[in-house]
Short mmCIF file of C-alpha atoms in Angstrom, two decimals:
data_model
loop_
_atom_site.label_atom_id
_atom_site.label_comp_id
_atom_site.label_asym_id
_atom_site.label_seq_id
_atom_site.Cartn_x
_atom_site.Cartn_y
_atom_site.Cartn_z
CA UNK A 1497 -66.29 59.09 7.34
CA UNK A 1498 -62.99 57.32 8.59
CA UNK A 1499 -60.20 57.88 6.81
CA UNK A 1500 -57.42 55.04 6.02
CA UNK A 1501 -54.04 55.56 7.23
CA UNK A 1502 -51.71 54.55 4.25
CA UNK A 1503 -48.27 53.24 6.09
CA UNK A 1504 -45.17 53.24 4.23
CA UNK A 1505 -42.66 50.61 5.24
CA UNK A 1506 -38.93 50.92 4.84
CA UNK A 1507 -37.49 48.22 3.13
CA UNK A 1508 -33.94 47.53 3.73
CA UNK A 1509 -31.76 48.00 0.85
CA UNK A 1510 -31.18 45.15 -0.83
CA UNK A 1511 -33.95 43.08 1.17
CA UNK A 1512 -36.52 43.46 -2.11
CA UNK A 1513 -33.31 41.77 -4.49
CA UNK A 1514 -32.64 38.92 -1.76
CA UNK A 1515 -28.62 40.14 -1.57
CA UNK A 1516 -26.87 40.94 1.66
CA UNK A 1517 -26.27 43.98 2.54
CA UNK A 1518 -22.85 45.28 2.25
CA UNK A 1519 -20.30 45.45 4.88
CA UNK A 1520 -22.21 42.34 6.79
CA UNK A 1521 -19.70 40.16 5.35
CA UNK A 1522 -16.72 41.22 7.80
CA UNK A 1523 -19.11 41.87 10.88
CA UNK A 1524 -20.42 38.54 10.59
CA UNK A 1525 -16.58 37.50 10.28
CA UNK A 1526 -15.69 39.62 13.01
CA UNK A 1527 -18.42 37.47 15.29
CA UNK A 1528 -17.77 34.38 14.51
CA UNK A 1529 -13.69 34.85 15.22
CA UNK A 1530 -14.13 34.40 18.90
CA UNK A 1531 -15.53 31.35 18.38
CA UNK A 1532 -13.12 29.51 15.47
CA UNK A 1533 -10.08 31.41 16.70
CA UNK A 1534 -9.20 28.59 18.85
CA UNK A 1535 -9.71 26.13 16.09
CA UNK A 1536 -8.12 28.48 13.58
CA UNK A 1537 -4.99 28.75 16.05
CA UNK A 1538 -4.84 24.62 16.54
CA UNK A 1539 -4.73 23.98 12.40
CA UNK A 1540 -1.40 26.93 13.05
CA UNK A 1541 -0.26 24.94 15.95
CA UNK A 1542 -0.09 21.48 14.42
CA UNK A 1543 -0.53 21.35 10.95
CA UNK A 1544 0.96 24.98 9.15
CA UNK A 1545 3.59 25.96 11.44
CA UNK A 1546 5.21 22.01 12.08
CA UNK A 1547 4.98 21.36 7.87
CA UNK A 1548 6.52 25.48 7.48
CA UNK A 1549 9.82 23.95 9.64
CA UNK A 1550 9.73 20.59 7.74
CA UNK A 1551 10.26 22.39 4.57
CA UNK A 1552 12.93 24.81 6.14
CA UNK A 1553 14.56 21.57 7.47
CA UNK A 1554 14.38 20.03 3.87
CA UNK A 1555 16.14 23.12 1.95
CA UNK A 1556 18.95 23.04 4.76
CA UNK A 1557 22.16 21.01 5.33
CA UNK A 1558 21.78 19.71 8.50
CA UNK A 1559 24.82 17.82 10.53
CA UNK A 1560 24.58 14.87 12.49
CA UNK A 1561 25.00 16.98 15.28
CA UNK A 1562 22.32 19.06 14.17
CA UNK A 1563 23.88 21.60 13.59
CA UNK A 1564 22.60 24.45 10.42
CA UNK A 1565 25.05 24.38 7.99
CA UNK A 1566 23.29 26.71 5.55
CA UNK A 1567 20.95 26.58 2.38
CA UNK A 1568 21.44 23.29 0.12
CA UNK A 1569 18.53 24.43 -2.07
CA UNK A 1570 16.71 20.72 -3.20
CA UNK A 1571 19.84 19.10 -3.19
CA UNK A 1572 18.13 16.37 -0.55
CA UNK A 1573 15.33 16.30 -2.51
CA UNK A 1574 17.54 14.89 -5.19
CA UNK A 1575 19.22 12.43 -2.97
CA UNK A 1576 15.83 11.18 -2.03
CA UNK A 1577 14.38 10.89 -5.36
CA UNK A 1578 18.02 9.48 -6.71
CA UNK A 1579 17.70 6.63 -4.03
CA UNK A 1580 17.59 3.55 -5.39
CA UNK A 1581 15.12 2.01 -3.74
CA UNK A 1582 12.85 4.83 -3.49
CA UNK A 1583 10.82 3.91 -6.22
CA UNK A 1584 9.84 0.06 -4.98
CA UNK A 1585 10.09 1.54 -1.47
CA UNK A 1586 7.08 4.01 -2.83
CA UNK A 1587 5.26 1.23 -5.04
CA UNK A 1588 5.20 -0.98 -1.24
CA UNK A 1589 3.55 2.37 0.51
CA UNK A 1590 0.81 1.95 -2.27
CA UNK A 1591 0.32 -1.62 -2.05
CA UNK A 1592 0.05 -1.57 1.73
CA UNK A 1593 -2.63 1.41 1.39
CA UNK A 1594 -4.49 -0.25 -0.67
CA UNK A 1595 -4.39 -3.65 0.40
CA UNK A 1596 -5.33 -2.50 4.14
CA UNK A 1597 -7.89 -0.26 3.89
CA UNK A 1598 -9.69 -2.49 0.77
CA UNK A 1599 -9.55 -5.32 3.02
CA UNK A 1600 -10.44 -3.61 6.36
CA UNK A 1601 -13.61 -1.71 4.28
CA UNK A 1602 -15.02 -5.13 3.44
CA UNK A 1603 -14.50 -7.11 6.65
CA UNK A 1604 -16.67 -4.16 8.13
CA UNK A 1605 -19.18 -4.40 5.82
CA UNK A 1606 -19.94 -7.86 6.82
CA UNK A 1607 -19.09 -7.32 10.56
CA UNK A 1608 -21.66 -3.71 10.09
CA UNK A 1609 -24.18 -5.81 9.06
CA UNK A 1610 -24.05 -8.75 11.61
CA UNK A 1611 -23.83 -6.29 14.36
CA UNK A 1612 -26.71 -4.61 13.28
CA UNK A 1613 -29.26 -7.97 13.36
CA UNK A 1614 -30.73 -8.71 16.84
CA UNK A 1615 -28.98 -11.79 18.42
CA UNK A 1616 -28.24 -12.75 21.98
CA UNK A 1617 -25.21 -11.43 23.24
CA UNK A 1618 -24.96 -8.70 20.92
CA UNK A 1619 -23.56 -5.97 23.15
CA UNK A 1620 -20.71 -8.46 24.18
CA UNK A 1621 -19.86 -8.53 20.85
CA UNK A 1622 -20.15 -5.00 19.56
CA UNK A 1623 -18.14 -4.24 22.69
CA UNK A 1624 -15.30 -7.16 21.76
CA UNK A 1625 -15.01 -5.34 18.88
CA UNK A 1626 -13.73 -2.03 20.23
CA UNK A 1627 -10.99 -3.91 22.14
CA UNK A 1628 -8.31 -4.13 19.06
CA UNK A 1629 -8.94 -0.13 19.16
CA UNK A 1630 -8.94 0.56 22.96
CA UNK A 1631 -5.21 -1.50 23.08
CA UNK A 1632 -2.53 0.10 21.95
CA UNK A 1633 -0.93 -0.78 18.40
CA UNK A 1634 2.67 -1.41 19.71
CA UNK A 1635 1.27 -3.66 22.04
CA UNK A 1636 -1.21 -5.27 20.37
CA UNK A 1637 1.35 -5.76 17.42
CA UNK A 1638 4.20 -6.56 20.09
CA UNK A 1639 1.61 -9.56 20.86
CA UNK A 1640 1.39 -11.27 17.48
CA UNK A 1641 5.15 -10.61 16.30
CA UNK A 1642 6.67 -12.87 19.78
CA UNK A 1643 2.84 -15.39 18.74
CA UNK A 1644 5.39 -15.59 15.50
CA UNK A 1645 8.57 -16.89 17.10
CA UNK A 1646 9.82 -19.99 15.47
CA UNK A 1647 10.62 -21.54 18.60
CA UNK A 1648 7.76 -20.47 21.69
CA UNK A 1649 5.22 -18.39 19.57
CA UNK A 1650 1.78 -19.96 20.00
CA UNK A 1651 0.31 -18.15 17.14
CA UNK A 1652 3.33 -20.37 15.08
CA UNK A 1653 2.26 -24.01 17.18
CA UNK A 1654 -1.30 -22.86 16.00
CA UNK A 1655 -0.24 -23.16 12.73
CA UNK A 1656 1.71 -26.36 13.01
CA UNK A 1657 -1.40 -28.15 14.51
CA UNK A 1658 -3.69 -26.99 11.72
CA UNK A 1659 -1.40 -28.20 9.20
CA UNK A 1660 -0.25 -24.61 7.76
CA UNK A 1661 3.48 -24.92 7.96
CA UNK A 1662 5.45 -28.28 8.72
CA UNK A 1663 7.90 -27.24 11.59
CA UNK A 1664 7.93 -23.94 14.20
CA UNK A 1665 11.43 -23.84 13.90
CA UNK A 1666 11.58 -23.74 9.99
CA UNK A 1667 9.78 -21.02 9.46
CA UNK A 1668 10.72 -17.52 10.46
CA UNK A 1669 7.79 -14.91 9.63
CA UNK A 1670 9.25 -12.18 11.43
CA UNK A 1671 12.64 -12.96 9.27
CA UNK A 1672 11.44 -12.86 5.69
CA UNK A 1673 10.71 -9.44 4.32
CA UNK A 1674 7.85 -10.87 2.11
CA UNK A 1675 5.91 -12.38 5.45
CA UNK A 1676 6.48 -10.13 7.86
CA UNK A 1677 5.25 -7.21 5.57
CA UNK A 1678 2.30 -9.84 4.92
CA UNK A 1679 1.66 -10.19 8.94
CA UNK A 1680 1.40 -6.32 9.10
CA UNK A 1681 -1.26 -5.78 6.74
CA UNK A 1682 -3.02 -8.19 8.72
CA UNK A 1683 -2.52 -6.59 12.10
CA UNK A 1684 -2.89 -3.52 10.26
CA UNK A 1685 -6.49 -4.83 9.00
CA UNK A 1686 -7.27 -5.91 12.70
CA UNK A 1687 -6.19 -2.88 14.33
CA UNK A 1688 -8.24 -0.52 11.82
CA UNK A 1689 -11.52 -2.97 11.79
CA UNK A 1690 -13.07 -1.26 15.21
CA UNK A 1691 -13.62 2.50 13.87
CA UNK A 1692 -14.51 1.35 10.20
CA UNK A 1693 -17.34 -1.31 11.59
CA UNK A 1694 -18.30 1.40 13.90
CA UNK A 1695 -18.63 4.18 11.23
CA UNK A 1696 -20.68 1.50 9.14
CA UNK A 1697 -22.64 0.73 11.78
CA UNK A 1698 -24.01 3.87 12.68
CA UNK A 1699 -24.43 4.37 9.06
CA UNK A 1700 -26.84 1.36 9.02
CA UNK A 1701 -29.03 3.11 11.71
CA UNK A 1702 -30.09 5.87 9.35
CA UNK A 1703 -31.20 3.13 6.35
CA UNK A 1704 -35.06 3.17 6.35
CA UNK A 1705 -36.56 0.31 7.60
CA UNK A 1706 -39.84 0.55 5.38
CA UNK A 1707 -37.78 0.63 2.50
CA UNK A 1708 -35.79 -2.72 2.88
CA UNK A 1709 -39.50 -4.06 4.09
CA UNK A 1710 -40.81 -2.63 0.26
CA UNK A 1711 -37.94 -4.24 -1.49
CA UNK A 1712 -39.28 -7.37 0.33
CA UNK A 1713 -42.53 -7.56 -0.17
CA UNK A 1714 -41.62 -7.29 -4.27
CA UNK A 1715 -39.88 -10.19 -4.00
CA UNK A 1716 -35.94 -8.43 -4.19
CA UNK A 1717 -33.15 -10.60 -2.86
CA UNK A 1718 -31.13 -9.89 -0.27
CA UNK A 1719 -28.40 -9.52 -1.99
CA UNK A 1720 -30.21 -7.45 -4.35
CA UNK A 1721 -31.78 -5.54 -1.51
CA UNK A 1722 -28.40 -4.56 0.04
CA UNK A 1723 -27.08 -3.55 -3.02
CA UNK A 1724 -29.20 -1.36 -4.14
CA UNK A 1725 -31.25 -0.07 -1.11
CA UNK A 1726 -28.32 -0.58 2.01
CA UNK A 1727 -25.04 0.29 0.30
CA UNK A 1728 -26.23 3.00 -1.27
CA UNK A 1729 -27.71 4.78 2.18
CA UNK A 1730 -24.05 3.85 3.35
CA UNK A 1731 -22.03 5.93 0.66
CA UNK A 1732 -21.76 8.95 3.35
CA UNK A 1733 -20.78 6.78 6.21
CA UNK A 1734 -18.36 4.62 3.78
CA UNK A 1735 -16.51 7.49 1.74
CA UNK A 1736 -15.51 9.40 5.33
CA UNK A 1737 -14.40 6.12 6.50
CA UNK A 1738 -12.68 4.92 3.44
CA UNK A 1739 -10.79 8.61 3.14
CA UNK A 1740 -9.58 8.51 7.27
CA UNK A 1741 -8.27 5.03 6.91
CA UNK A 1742 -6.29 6.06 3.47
CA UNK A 1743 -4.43 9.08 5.79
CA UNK A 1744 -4.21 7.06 8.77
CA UNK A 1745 -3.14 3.87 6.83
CA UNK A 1746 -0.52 6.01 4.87
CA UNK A 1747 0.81 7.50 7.82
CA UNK A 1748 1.20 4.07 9.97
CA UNK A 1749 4.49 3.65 11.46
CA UNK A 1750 4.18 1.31 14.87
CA UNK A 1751 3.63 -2.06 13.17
CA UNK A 1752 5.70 -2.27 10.00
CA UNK A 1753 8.52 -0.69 12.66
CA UNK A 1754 7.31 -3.55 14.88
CA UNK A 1755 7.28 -6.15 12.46
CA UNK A 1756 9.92 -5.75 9.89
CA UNK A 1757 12.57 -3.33 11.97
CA UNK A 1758 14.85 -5.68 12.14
CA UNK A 1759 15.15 -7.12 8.57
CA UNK A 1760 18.25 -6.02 7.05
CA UNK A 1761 17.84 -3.80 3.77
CA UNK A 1762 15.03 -2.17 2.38
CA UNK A 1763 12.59 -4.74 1.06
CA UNK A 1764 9.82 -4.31 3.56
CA UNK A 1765 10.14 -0.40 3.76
CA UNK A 1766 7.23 2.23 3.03
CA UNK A 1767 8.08 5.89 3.17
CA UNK A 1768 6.84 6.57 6.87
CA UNK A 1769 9.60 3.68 7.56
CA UNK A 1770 12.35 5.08 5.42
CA UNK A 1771 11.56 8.56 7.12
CA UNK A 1772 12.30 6.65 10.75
CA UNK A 1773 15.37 5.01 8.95
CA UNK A 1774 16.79 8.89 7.67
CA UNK A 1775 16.37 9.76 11.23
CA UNK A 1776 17.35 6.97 13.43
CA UNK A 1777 19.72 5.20 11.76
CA UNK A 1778 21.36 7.58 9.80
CA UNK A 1779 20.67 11.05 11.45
CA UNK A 1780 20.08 12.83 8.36
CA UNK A 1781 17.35 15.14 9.35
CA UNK A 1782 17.50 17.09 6.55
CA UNK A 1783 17.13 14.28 3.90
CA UNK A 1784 13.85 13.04 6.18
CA UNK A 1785 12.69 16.62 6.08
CA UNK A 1786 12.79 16.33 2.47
CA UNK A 1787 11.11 12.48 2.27
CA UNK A 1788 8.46 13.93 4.56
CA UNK A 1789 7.62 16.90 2.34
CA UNK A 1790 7.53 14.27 -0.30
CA UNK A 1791 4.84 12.16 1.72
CA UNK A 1792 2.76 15.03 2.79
CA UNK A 1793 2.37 16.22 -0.56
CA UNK A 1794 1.28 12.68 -1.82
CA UNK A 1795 -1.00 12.38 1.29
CA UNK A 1796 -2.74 15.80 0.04
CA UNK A 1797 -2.64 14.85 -4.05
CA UNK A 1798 -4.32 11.45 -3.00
CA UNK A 1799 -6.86 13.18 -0.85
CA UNK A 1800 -7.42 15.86 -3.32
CA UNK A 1801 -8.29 13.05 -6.09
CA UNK A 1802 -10.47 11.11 -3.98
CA UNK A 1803 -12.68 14.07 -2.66
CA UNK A 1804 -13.00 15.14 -6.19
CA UNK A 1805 -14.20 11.95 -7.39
CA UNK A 1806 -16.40 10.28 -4.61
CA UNK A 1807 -17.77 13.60 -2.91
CA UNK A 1808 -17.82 12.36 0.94
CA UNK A 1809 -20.17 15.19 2.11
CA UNK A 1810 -22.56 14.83 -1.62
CA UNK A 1811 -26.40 13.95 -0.48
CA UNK A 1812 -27.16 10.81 -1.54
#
């Protein structure tokens, strides 16, 4: 007669109720701080520790010279929100925002979607594309403002030929605040087009193929078919792309400094340019500490909003 051997097998506490055990928490944390230490130390390096001195800077009255006079409090905090032109000078930095990335997000819709079809050439142009992003913005911006001279810029005899304007000489786009801030959302647009079509593009490679051939084969539209089979499988692709143009666009100094640096005033200004202006032109560090506080904190409020709302990283 064989006899069963009953074995008893420890169960972990805490394994039967499906919770962790305690104290794995900080070893895990512990492991893993080898490997996002270096990360951890970058975000210190570039973000915390150069917005920590902007803030010092901004509570601080700073010479010319710049020399540390001592705490001011948010005395330059008032002088930039007392500015007269602060308020249209923030009211452009929206328009231009919105204006560039709405306008770059549907030119790479369109572009996405032609790049995607088979055609001959295709490669040629998908790598034409990435040239506006391989060349540098002052350059590439440096190119179209002289293509505006009244006198010997060919962009400006394009326009005469075509009929646009009357005269090369009587028109000055690089003169007018209203043009030249014009001109740079459209290098602006141009400039930005190459990572948004790209993003969109490679968004387009995950949309199903058997589904756009079902929406077919029931008759759907193909207007009908990209609206409510493609965009949808493009929300991830679109809301990352749509949030790092909104930062980048925001922060964009190269062309409107380009383009509208040497109009007299303030009329073409958006805060990164007014920052510049507090620095270069009138040395007052301490006031563009202040203006920059100002614009980070925007940057983060409008950031905050928009990940609440559209949920980049939501499935779809």
């Amino acid at each position: 007669m064989s006899k069963t051997t009953k074995q008893k097998t420890s169960i972990p506490a805490g394994a039967a109720t499906g919770r962790p055990r305690s104290g794995t928490g900080g070893k895990d944390l512990l492991d893993a701080l080898p490997w996002i230490a270096p990360v951890l130390a970058l975000i210190v390096g570039v973000v915390f520790f150069p917005a920590g001195v902007m803030f010092y800077n901004s509570t601080r009255d700073i010479s010319q010279s710049g020399i540390d006079k001592g705490p001011v409090g948010f005395d330059n905090y008032l002088e930039v929100f007392n500015f007269a032109y602060f308020w249209p000078i923030f009211g452009r930095t929206i328009v231009w925002v919105i204006a560039v990335v709405v306008l770059t997000v549907l030119l790479s819709l369109a572009l996405a979607q032609l790049l995607n079809k088979a055609f001959p050439g295709r490669q040629l142009v998908r790598l034409a594309v990435i040239v506006p992003w391989a060349a540098s913005v002052v350059m590439t911006t440096m190119v179209i403002y002289y293509g505006l001279e009244p006198y010997f810029g060919i962009i400006n005899k394009f326009l005469v030929d075509i009929g646009l304007i009357d005269t090369p000489e009587g028109f000055g786009w690089t003169r007018n605040a209203d043009t030249a801030f014009a001109w740079s959302i459209v290098i602006a647009v141009f400039v930005s087009l190459p990572f948004t079509t790209y993003t969109l593009l490679a968004g387009l490679q995950g949309v199903p193929g058997d589904a756009i051939e079902a929406a077919k084969m029931d008759g759907a539209s193909p207007s009908r078919t990209y609206f409510s089979i493609v965009l949808p499988q493009l929300r991830g692709a679109l809301s990352v792309a749509v949030l790092i143009n909104i930062i980048n666009v925001f922060n964009s100094l190269p062309i409107l400094k380009v383009m509208t640096g040497s109009i007299p005033g303030y009329d073409a200004d958006t805060i990164m340019t007014m920052i510049f202006k507090y620095i270069q032109n009138q040395h007052k560090i301490d006031v563009a500490s202040a203006l920059s506080v100002v614009a980070f904190v925007i940057v983060i409020v409008i950031v905050a909003i928009y990940v609440k709302v559209v949920k980049p990283m939501k499935e779809v």
